[in-house]
Amino acid sequence: AQSVTQLGSHVSVSEGALVLLRCNYSSSVPPYLFWYVQYPNQGLQLLLKYTSAATLVKGINGFEAEFKKSETSFHLTKPSAHMSDAAEYFCAVSRNSGGYQKVTFGTGTKLQVIP
Amino acid sequence: GAVVSQHPSRVICKSGTSVKIECRSLDFQATTMFWYRQFPKQSLMLMATSNEGSKATYEQGVEKDKFLINHASLTLSTLTVTSAHPEDSSFYICSADNGRGEQFFGPGTRLTVL
Protein backbone atom coordinates (compact mmCIF):
# COMPACT_ATOMS: atom_id res chain seq x y z
CA ALA A 1 0.00 0.00 0.00
CA GLN A 2 1.13 3.52 -0.63
CA SER A 3 -0.18 6.97 0.10
CA VAL A 4 0.86 10.58 0.31
CA THR A 5 -0.33 13.28 2.65
CA GLN A 6 -0.06 16.91 1.74
CA LEU A 7 -0.28 19.21 4.72
CA GLY A 8 -2.23 22.34 3.94
CA SER A 9 -4.72 22.54 1.11
CA HIS A 10 -3.91 26.24 0.69
CA VAL A 11 -0.62 28.04 1.14
CA SER A 12 -0.11 31.79 0.67
CA VAL A 13 3.27 33.42 0.32
CA SER A 14 4.43 36.86 -0.66
CA GLU A 15 6.23 37.34 -3.93
CA GLY A 16 9.93 36.78 -3.29
CA ALA A 17 9.36 34.72 -0.17
CA LEU A 18 10.30 31.10 0.41
CA VAL A 19 7.87 28.49 -0.84
CA LEU A 20 7.50 25.33 1.25
CA LEU A 21 4.91 22.72 0.36
CA ARG A 22 4.83 19.69 2.60
CA CYS A 23 4.42 16.07 1.60
CA ASN A 24 4.73 12.92 3.66
CA TYR A 25 4.55 9.50 2.12
CA SER A 26 3.80 5.97 3.14
CA SER A 27 5.15 3.09 1.14
CA SER A 28 6.00 -0.50 1.86
CA VAL A 29 8.86 -0.44 -0.63
CA PRO A 30 11.43 2.21 -1.59
CA PRO A 31 9.28 4.77 -3.32
CA TYR A 32 9.43 6.81 -6.43
CA LEU A 33 8.20 10.29 -5.49
CA PHE A 34 7.02 13.11 -7.68
CA TRP A 35 5.82 16.67 -7.57
CA TYR A 36 3.47 17.89 -10.27
CA VAL A 37 2.03 21.33 -10.96
CA GLN A 38 -1.39 21.97 -12.43
CA TYR A 39 -2.56 25.31 -13.79
CA PRO A 40 -6.32 25.92 -14.08
CA ASN A 41 -8.05 23.70 -16.60
CA GLN A 42 -4.79 22.09 -17.64
CA GLY A 43 -3.13 18.73 -17.20
CA LEU A 44 -0.21 17.93 -14.96
CA GLN A 45 3.34 19.05 -15.52
CA LEU A 46 6.16 17.17 -13.84
CA LEU A 47 8.27 19.43 -11.63
CA LEU A 48 10.68 16.83 -10.34
CA LYS A 49 11.01 13.22 -9.30
CA TYR A 50 12.98 11.12 -6.87
CA THR A 51 14.02 7.65 -7.98
CA SER A 52 16.52 6.61 -5.29
CA ALA A 53 19.49 8.54 -6.61
CA ALA A 54 20.42 11.86 -4.98
CA THR A 55 18.21 12.78 -2.04
CA LEU A 56 18.10 16.43 -3.08
CA VAL A 57 16.27 16.65 -6.34
CA LYS A 58 16.29 19.75 -8.49
CA GLY A 59 13.40 20.38 -10.83
CA ILE A 60 12.15 22.95 -13.24
CA ASN A 61 11.30 26.57 -12.49
CA GLY A 62 13.71 26.72 -9.56
CA PHE A 63 11.93 24.11 -7.44
CA GLU A 64 13.67 21.41 -5.49
CA ALA A 65 12.69 18.71 -3.03
CA GLU A 66 14.58 16.68 -0.48
CA PHE A 67 13.87 13.04 0.22
CA LYS A 68 14.18 12.32 3.94
CA LYS A 69 13.66 8.66 4.68
CA SER A 70 13.81 9.11 8.45
CA GLU A 71 10.93 11.59 8.26
CA THR A 72 9.16 9.92 5.31
CA SER A 73 8.98 13.35 3.77
CA PHE A 74 9.48 14.89 0.36
CA HIS A 75 8.82 18.60 0.83
CA LEU A 76 8.93 20.96 -2.12
CA THR A 77 10.76 24.27 -1.83
CA LYS A 78 11.64 27.31 -3.87
CA PRO A 79 13.78 30.12 -2.45
CA SER A 80 11.84 32.98 -3.99
CA ALA A 81 8.22 32.82 -5.10
CA HIS A 82 7.16 34.32 -8.39
CA MET A 83 3.65 35.32 -9.38
CA SER A 84 3.70 32.65 -12.08
CA ASP A 85 4.13 29.96 -9.41
CA ALA A 86 0.50 30.36 -8.37
CA ALA A 87 -1.04 26.99 -9.16
CA GLU A 88 -2.00 23.69 -7.58
CA TYR A 89 0.75 21.30 -6.62
CA PHE A 90 0.39 17.56 -6.24
CA CYS A 91 2.76 15.20 -4.50
CA ALA A 92 2.65 11.63 -5.77
CA VAL A 93 4.15 8.25 -5.01
CA SER A 94 4.41 5.32 -7.35
CA ARG A 95 5.17 1.65 -7.11
CA ASN A 96 5.67 -1.09 -9.62
CA SER A 97 2.44 -2.94 -10.26
CA GLY A 98 2.28 -5.54 -12.98
CA GLY A 99 5.20 -4.06 -14.87
CA TYR A 100 4.13 -0.44 -14.78
CA GLN A 101 4.24 2.35 -12.24
CA LYS A 102 0.95 2.85 -10.39
CA VAL A 103 0.74 6.43 -9.18
CA THR A 104 -1.12 7.65 -6.11
CA PHE A 105 -1.67 11.38 -5.76
CA GLY A 106 -2.00 13.56 -2.72
CA THR A 107 -4.95 15.86 -2.32
CA GLY A 108 -3.08 18.86 -3.63
CA THR A 109 -1.94 22.21 -2.27
CA LYS A 110 -3.07 25.41 -3.86
CA LEU A 111 -0.32 28.00 -3.81
CA GLN A 112 -1.28 31.66 -3.78
CA VAL A 113 1.41 34.26 -4.38
CA ILE A 114 0.66 37.70 -3.01
CA PRO A 115 2.21 40.67 -4.80
CA GLY B 1 9.62 14.67 -26.63
CA ALA B 2 7.14 12.60 -24.58
CA VAL B 3 4.01 14.53 -25.50
CA VAL B 4 0.55 13.22 -24.78
CA SER B 5 -2.49 14.80 -26.36
CA GLN B 6 -6.17 14.53 -25.58
CA HIS B 7 -9.14 15.27 -27.75
CA PRO B 8 -11.44 17.01 -27.27
CA SER B 9 -10.25 19.47 -24.66
CA ARG B 10 -13.82 20.37 -23.77
CA VAL B 11 -17.12 18.67 -24.48
CA ILE B 12 -20.66 19.47 -23.51
CA CYS B 13 -23.31 16.83 -24.05
CA LYS B 14 -26.88 16.07 -23.16
CA SER B 15 -27.76 13.56 -20.49
CA GLY B 16 -28.09 10.07 -21.90
CA THR B 17 -25.63 10.49 -24.75
CA SER B 18 -22.20 8.89 -25.04
CA VAL B 19 -18.93 10.75 -25.28
CA LYS B 20 -15.59 9.49 -26.55
CA ILE B 21 -12.29 10.95 -25.39
CA GLU B 22 -9.04 10.16 -27.17
CA CYS B 23 -5.60 9.99 -25.64
CA ARG B 24 -2.56 9.85 -27.91
CA SER B 25 1.14 9.53 -27.25
CA LEU B 26 2.61 11.66 -30.03
CA ASP B 27 6.27 10.73 -30.05
CA PHE B 28 6.57 7.46 -28.18
CA GLN B 29 4.85 4.14 -27.93
CA ALA B 30 2.84 3.43 -24.83
CA THR B 31 1.91 -0.12 -24.02
CA THR B 32 0.20 1.17 -20.90
CA MET B 33 -2.04 4.19 -20.56
CA PHE B 34 -3.99 5.40 -17.56
CA TRP B 35 -7.26 7.24 -17.15
CA TYR B 36 -7.90 9.55 -14.21
CA ARG B 37 -10.79 11.76 -13.23
CA GLN B 38 -10.56 14.88 -11.17
CA PHE B 39 -13.52 16.48 -9.46
CA PRO B 40 -13.40 20.20 -8.72
CA LYS B 41 -10.86 21.07 -6.08
CA GLN B 42 -9.91 17.43 -5.60
CA SER B 43 -7.03 15.21 -6.52
CA LEU B 44 -6.73 12.83 -9.43
CA MET B 45 -8.29 9.43 -8.94
CA LEU B 46 -7.14 6.54 -11.07
CA MET B 47 -10.06 5.02 -12.94
CA ALA B 48 -8.42 2.33 -15.00
CA THR B 49 -5.24 1.05 -16.53
CA SER B 50 -5.30 0.40 -20.23
CA ASN B 51 -2.95 -2.08 -21.88
CA GLU B 52 -2.56 -2.29 -25.62
CA GLY B 53 -4.39 -5.25 -27.05
CA SER B 54 -6.00 -6.40 -23.82
CA LYS B 55 -8.85 -5.51 -21.53
CA ALA B 56 -8.50 -2.58 -19.22
CA THR B 57 -8.10 -3.03 -15.49
CA TYR B 58 -10.57 -0.94 -13.55
CA GLU B 59 -10.14 0.42 -10.05
CA GLN B 60 -12.60 -0.53 -7.38
CA GLY B 61 -15.83 1.37 -7.68
CA VAL B 62 -15.43 2.29 -11.35
CA GLU B 63 -18.16 0.86 -13.58
CA LYS B 64 -16.51 -0.83 -16.54
CA ASP B 65 -19.75 -0.86 -18.55
CA LYS B 66 -20.14 2.87 -18.12
CA PHE B 67 -16.54 3.85 -18.81
CA LEU B 68 -15.46 1.85 -21.83
CA ILE B 69 -11.76 1.84 -22.53
CA ASN B 70 -10.13 0.72 -25.72
CA HIS B 71 -6.38 0.64 -26.32
CA ALA B 72 -6.27 -0.30 -29.95
CA SER B 73 -2.73 0.74 -30.75
CA LEU B 74 0.52 1.64 -29.03
CA THR B 75 -0.27 5.32 -29.38
CA LEU B 76 -4.01 5.56 -28.83
CA SER B 77 -6.39 4.84 -25.98
CA THR B 78 -10.01 5.93 -25.89
CA LEU B 79 -12.41 6.41 -23.01
CA THR B 80 -16.11 6.35 -23.81
CA VAL B 81 -18.51 7.60 -21.18
CA THR B 82 -21.74 5.81 -22.02
CA SER B 83 -25.17 7.20 -21.19
CA ALA B 84 -23.60 10.18 -19.51
CA HIS B 85 -25.32 11.88 -16.60
CA PRO B 86 -24.61 15.18 -14.84
CA GLU B 87 -22.71 13.39 -12.09
CA ASP B 88 -20.22 12.23 -14.73
CA SER B 89 -19.22 15.84 -15.32
CA SER B 90 -15.56 16.00 -14.44
CA PHE B 91 -12.06 16.63 -15.70
CA TYR B 92 -10.66 13.48 -17.30
CA ILE B 93 -6.90 13.15 -17.66
CA CYS B 94 -4.95 10.40 -19.34
CA SER B 95 -1.31 9.46 -18.98
CA ALA B 96 0.98 7.21 -20.94
CA ASP B 97 3.86 5.07 -19.73
CA ASN B 98 6.91 5.20 -21.98
CA GLY B 99 8.05 1.72 -21.03
CA ARG B 100 10.70 3.07 -18.67
CA GLY B 101 8.35 3.64 -15.78
CA GLU B 102 7.78 7.28 -16.65
CA GLN B 103 4.26 8.61 -17.05
CA PHE B 104 3.43 11.62 -19.15
CA PHE B 105 0.10 13.33 -18.71
CA GLY B 106 -2.29 14.72 -21.26
CA PRO B 107 -3.79 18.20 -20.94
CA GLY B 108 -7.15 16.84 -19.81
CA THR B 109 -10.72 16.89 -21.12
CA ARG B 110 -13.44 18.87 -19.39
CA LEU B 111 -16.74 17.01 -19.69
CA THR B 112 -19.96 18.78 -18.86
CA VAL B 113 -23.19 16.81 -18.99
CA LEU B 114 -26.35 18.89 -19.08
Tab-separated table of C-alpha atoms in Angstrom:
chain	number	residue	atom	x	y	z
A	1	ALA	CA	0.000	0.000	0.000
A	2	GLN	CA	1.129	3.517	-0.634
A	3	SER	CA	-0.183	6.970	0.099
A	4	VAL	CA	0.863	10.581	0.310
A	5	THR	CA	-0.329	13.279	2.645
A	6	GLN	CA	-0.056	16.908	1.744
A	7	LEU	CA	-0.285	19.210	4.718
A	8	GLY	CA	-2.227	22.339	3.944
A	9	SER	CA	-4.715	22.536	1.113
A	10	HIS	CA	-3.909	26.237	0.688
A	11	VAL	CA	-0.621	28.042	1.135
A	12	SER	CA	-0.112	31.787	0.670
A	13	VAL	CA	3.271	33.421	0.320
A	14	SER	CA	4.433	36.861	-0.657
A	15	GLU	CA	6.231	37.341	-3.926
A	16	GLY	CA	9.933	36.781	-3.290
A	17	ALA	CA	9.364	34.721	-0.168
A	18	LEU	CA	10.303	31.104	0.413
A	19	VAL	CA	7.869	28.492	-0.842
A	20	LEU	CA	7.505	25.334	1.252
A	21	LEU	CA	4.913	22.724	0.360
A	22	ARG	CA	4.825	19.689	2.603
A	23	CYS	CA	4.425	16.072	1.603
A	24	ASN	CA	4.733	12.916	3.658
A	25	TYR	CA	4.550	9.495	2.124
A	26	SER	CA	3.797	5.974	3.143
A	27	SER	CA	5.152	3.092	1.139
A	28	SER	CA	6.004	-0.504	1.855
A	29	VAL	CA	8.863	-0.436	-0.634
A	30	PRO	CA	11.428	2.207	-1.587
A	31	PRO	CA	9.285	4.774	-3.322
A	32	TYR	CA	9.427	6.812	-6.429
A	33	LEU	CA	8.200	10.291	-5.494
A	34	PHE	CA	7.021	13.114	-7.679
A	35	TRP	CA	5.823	16.666	-7.568
A	36	TYR	CA	3.470	17.887	-10.267
A	37	VAL	CA	2.030	21.330	-10.959
A	38	GLN	CA	-1.390	21.969	-12.427
A	39	TYR	CA	-2.565	25.308	-13.789
A	40	PRO	CA	-6.320	25.919	-14.076
A	41	ASN	CA	-8.045	23.695	-16.601
A	42	GLN	CA	-4.791	22.090	-17.639
A	43	GLY	CA	-3.132	18.730	-17.198
A	44	LEU	CA	-0.210	17.930	-14.963
A	45	GLN	CA	3.343	19.055	-15.524
A	46	LEU	CA	6.160	17.173	-13.842
A	47	LEU	CA	8.268	19.430	-11.629
A	48	LEU	CA	10.683	16.830	-10.342
A	49	LYS	CA	11.009	13.221	-9.304
A	50	TYR	CA	12.976	11.116	-6.865
A	51	THR	CA	14.020	7.646	-7.977
A	52	SER	CA	16.520	6.612	-5.288
A	53	ALA	CA	19.486	8.542	-6.607
A	54	ALA	CA	20.416	11.861	-4.976
A	55	THR	CA	18.209	12.777	-2.036
A	56	LEU	CA	18.103	16.433	-3.079
A	57	VAL	CA	16.274	16.651	-6.344
A	58	LYS	CA	16.286	19.753	-8.489
A	59	GLY	CA	13.400	20.377	-10.825
A	60	ILE	CA	12.147	22.950	-13.244
A	61	ASN	CA	11.296	26.568	-12.495
A	62	GLY	CA	13.709	26.720	-9.555
A	63	PHE	CA	11.933	24.113	-7.443
A	64	GLU	CA	13.674	21.412	-5.493
A	65	ALA	CA	12.695	18.706	-3.027
A	66	GLU	CA	14.576	16.682	-0.484
A	67	PHE	CA	13.869	13.039	0.219
A	68	LYS	CA	14.180	12.317	3.936
A	69	LYS	CA	13.660	8.662	4.677
A	70	SER	CA	13.807	9.113	8.450
A	71	GLU	CA	10.933	11.594	8.260
A	72	THR	CA	9.162	9.922	5.308
A	73	SER	CA	8.984	13.354	3.774
A	74	PHE	CA	9.481	14.893	0.358
A	75	HIS	CA	8.824	18.604	0.830
A	76	LEU	CA	8.927	20.960	-2.120
A	77	THR	CA	10.762	24.267	-1.832
A	78	LYS	CA	11.643	27.313	-3.871
A	79	PRO	CA	13.781	30.123	-2.448
A	80	SER	CA	11.842	32.985	-3.990
A	81	ALA	CA	8.220	32.816	-5.102
A	82	HIS	CA	7.164	34.318	-8.390
A	83	MET	CA	3.655	35.317	-9.380
A	84	SER	CA	3.695	32.646	-12.077
A	85	ASP	CA	4.128	29.959	-9.411
A	86	ALA	CA	0.496	30.360	-8.370
A	87	ALA	CA	-1.037	26.989	-9.157
A	88	GLU	CA	-2.002	23.688	-7.579
A	89	TYR	CA	0.753	21.298	-6.621
A	90	PHE	CA	0.391	17.559	-6.238
A	91	CYS	CA	2.756	15.205	-4.503
A	92	ALA	CA	2.646	11.627	-5.765
A	93	VAL	CA	4.154	8.253	-5.011
A	94	SER	CA	4.410	5.321	-7.349
A	95	ARG	CA	5.172	1.649	-7.106
A	96	ASN	CA	5.671	-1.085	-9.618
A	97	SER	CA	2.445	-2.942	-10.261
A	98	GLY	CA	2.279	-5.541	-12.978
A	99	GLY	CA	5.201	-4.059	-14.866
A	100	TYR	CA	4.127	-0.436	-14.782
A	101	GLN	CA	4.238	2.348	-12.236
A	102	LYS	CA	0.952	2.846	-10.390
A	103	VAL	CA	0.736	6.431	-9.184
A	104	THR	CA	-1.122	7.654	-6.114
A	105	PHE	CA	-1.666	11.381	-5.761
A	106	GLY	CA	-1.995	13.560	-2.719
A	107	THR	CA	-4.953	15.860	-2.316
A	108	GLY	CA	-3.083	18.859	-3.628
A	109	THR	CA	-1.942	22.209	-2.273
A	110	LYS	CA	-3.072	25.413	-3.863
A	111	LEU	CA	-0.319	28.001	-3.813
A	112	GLN	CA	-1.284	31.656	-3.778
A	113	VAL	CA	1.409	34.265	-4.375
A	114	ILE	CA	0.660	37.696	-3.015
A	115	PRO	CA	2.214	40.669	-4.796
B	1	GLY	CA	9.620	14.670	-26.629
B	2	ALA	CA	7.140	12.604	-24.579
B	3	VAL	CA	4.014	14.526	-25.498
B	4	VAL	CA	0.547	13.221	-24.777
B	5	SER	CA	-2.491	14.801	-26.362
B	6	GLN	CA	-6.174	14.533	-25.580
B	7	HIS	CA	-9.144	15.274	-27.749
B	8	PRO	CA	-11.441	17.012	-27.272
B	9	SER	CA	-10.251	19.468	-24.659
B	10	ARG	CA	-13.820	20.372	-23.767
B	11	VAL	CA	-17.116	18.673	-24.479
B	12	ILE	CA	-20.664	19.469	-23.506
B	13	CYS	CA	-23.311	16.827	-24.046
B	14	LYS	CA	-26.880	16.071	-23.156
B	15	SER	CA	-27.762	13.560	-20.487
B	16	GLY	CA	-28.088	10.066	-21.903
B	17	THR	CA	-25.633	10.486	-24.750
B	18	SER	CA	-22.197	8.893	-25.044
B	19	VAL	CA	-18.931	10.754	-25.285
B	20	LYS	CA	-15.588	9.488	-26.548
B	21	ILE	CA	-12.295	10.954	-25.393
B	22	GLU	CA	-9.042	10.160	-27.165
B	23	CYS	CA	-5.596	9.989	-25.639
B	24	ARG	CA	-2.558	9.846	-27.908
B	25	SER	CA	1.137	9.529	-27.246
B	26	LEU	CA	2.605	11.661	-30.034
B	27	ASP	CA	6.274	10.727	-30.046
B	28	PHE	CA	6.570	7.457	-28.177
B	29	GLN	CA	4.845	4.142	-27.928
B	30	ALA	CA	2.836	3.434	-24.835
B	31	THR	CA	1.906	-0.120	-24.016
B	32	THR	CA	0.199	1.175	-20.904
B	33	MET	CA	-2.036	4.195	-20.557
B	34	PHE	CA	-3.994	5.398	-17.561
B	35	TRP	CA	-7.255	7.242	-17.145
B	36	TYR	CA	-7.897	9.552	-14.212
B	37	ARG	CA	-10.788	11.758	-13.235
B	38	GLN	CA	-10.564	14.878	-11.172
B	39	PHE	CA	-13.525	16.478	-9.455
B	40	PRO	CA	-13.402	20.204	-8.719
B	41	LYS	CA	-10.856	21.074	-6.076
B	42	GLN	CA	-9.912	17.430	-5.603
B	43	SER	CA	-7.033	15.214	-6.520
B	44	LEU	CA	-6.726	12.830	-9.430
B	45	MET	CA	-8.285	9.433	-8.940
B	46	LEU	CA	-7.138	6.537	-11.072
B	47	MET	CA	-10.064	5.021	-12.943
B	48	ALA	CA	-8.424	2.329	-14.998
B	49	THR	CA	-5.239	1.048	-16.527
B	50	SER	CA	-5.295	0.403	-20.232
B	51	ASN	CA	-2.952	-2.082	-21.876
B	52	GLU	CA	-2.562	-2.288	-25.620
B	53	GLY	CA	-4.393	-5.251	-27.050
B	54	SER	CA	-5.998	-6.395	-23.822
B	55	LYS	CA	-8.855	-5.507	-21.529
B	56	ALA	CA	-8.500	-2.577	-19.220
B	57	THR	CA	-8.095	-3.031	-15.487
B	58	TYR	CA	-10.571	-0.938	-13.550
B	59	GLU	CA	-10.142	0.418	-10.053
B	60	GLN	CA	-12.598	-0.529	-7.377
B	61	GLY	CA	-15.830	1.374	-7.677
B	62	VAL	CA	-15.431	2.287	-11.349
B	63	GLU	CA	-18.160	0.864	-13.578
B	64	LYS	CA	-16.508	-0.829	-16.535
B	65	ASP	CA	-19.746	-0.860	-18.546
B	66	LYS	CA	-20.136	2.874	-18.119
B	67	PHE	CA	-16.537	3.845	-18.805
B	68	LEU	CA	-15.457	1.845	-21.831
B	69	ILE	CA	-11.759	1.836	-22.529
B	70	ASN	CA	-10.128	0.715	-25.722
B	71	HIS	CA	-6.385	0.643	-26.318
B	72	ALA	CA	-6.272	-0.301	-29.949
B	73	SER	CA	-2.727	0.738	-30.747
B	74	LEU	CA	0.518	1.642	-29.028
B	75	THR	CA	-0.267	5.321	-29.382
B	76	LEU	CA	-4.006	5.563	-28.827
B	77	SER	CA	-6.385	4.841	-25.983
B	78	THR	CA	-10.007	5.928	-25.885
B	79	LEU	CA	-12.408	6.415	-23.013
B	80	THR	CA	-16.110	6.348	-23.813
B	81	VAL	CA	-18.508	7.599	-21.179
B	82	THR	CA	-21.744	5.808	-22.015
B	83	SER	CA	-25.170	7.203	-21.191
B	84	ALA	CA	-23.600	10.183	-19.514
B	85	HIS	CA	-25.323	11.882	-16.602
B	86	PRO	CA	-24.613	15.178	-14.844
B	87	GLU	CA	-22.709	13.393	-12.090
B	88	ASP	CA	-20.215	12.234	-14.733
B	89	SER	CA	-19.216	15.843	-15.320
B	90	SER	CA	-15.557	16.004	-14.439
B	91	PHE	CA	-12.057	16.628	-15.700
B	92	TYR	CA	-10.661	13.476	-17.303
B	93	ILE	CA	-6.898	13.150	-17.658
B	94	CYS	CA	-4.946	10.401	-19.336
B	95	SER	CA	-1.314	9.461	-18.983
B	96	ALA	CA	0.980	7.208	-20.944
B	97	ASP	CA	3.859	5.068	-19.735
B	98	ASN	CA	6.914	5.200	-21.984
B	99	GLY	CA	8.046	1.719	-21.032
B	100	ARG	CA	10.701	3.073	-18.671
B	101	GLY	CA	8.349	3.640	-15.783
B	102	GLU	CA	7.777	7.284	-16.653
B	103	GLN	CA	4.257	8.608	-17.055
B	104	PHE	CA	3.427	11.618	-19.147
B	105	PHE	CA	0.104	13.328	-18.715
B	106	GLY	CA	-2.288	14.718	-21.260
B	107	PRO	CA	-3.792	18.196	-20.935
B	108	GLY	CA	-7.154	16.844	-19.811
B	109	THR	CA	-10.720	16.895	-21.116
B	110	ARG	CA	-13.441	18.872	-19.389
B	111	LEU	CA	-16.741	17.007	-19.691
B	112	THR	CA	-19.964	18.779	-18.864
B	113	VAL	CA	-23.189	16.806	-18.986
B	114	LEU	CA	-26.349	18.886	-19.082
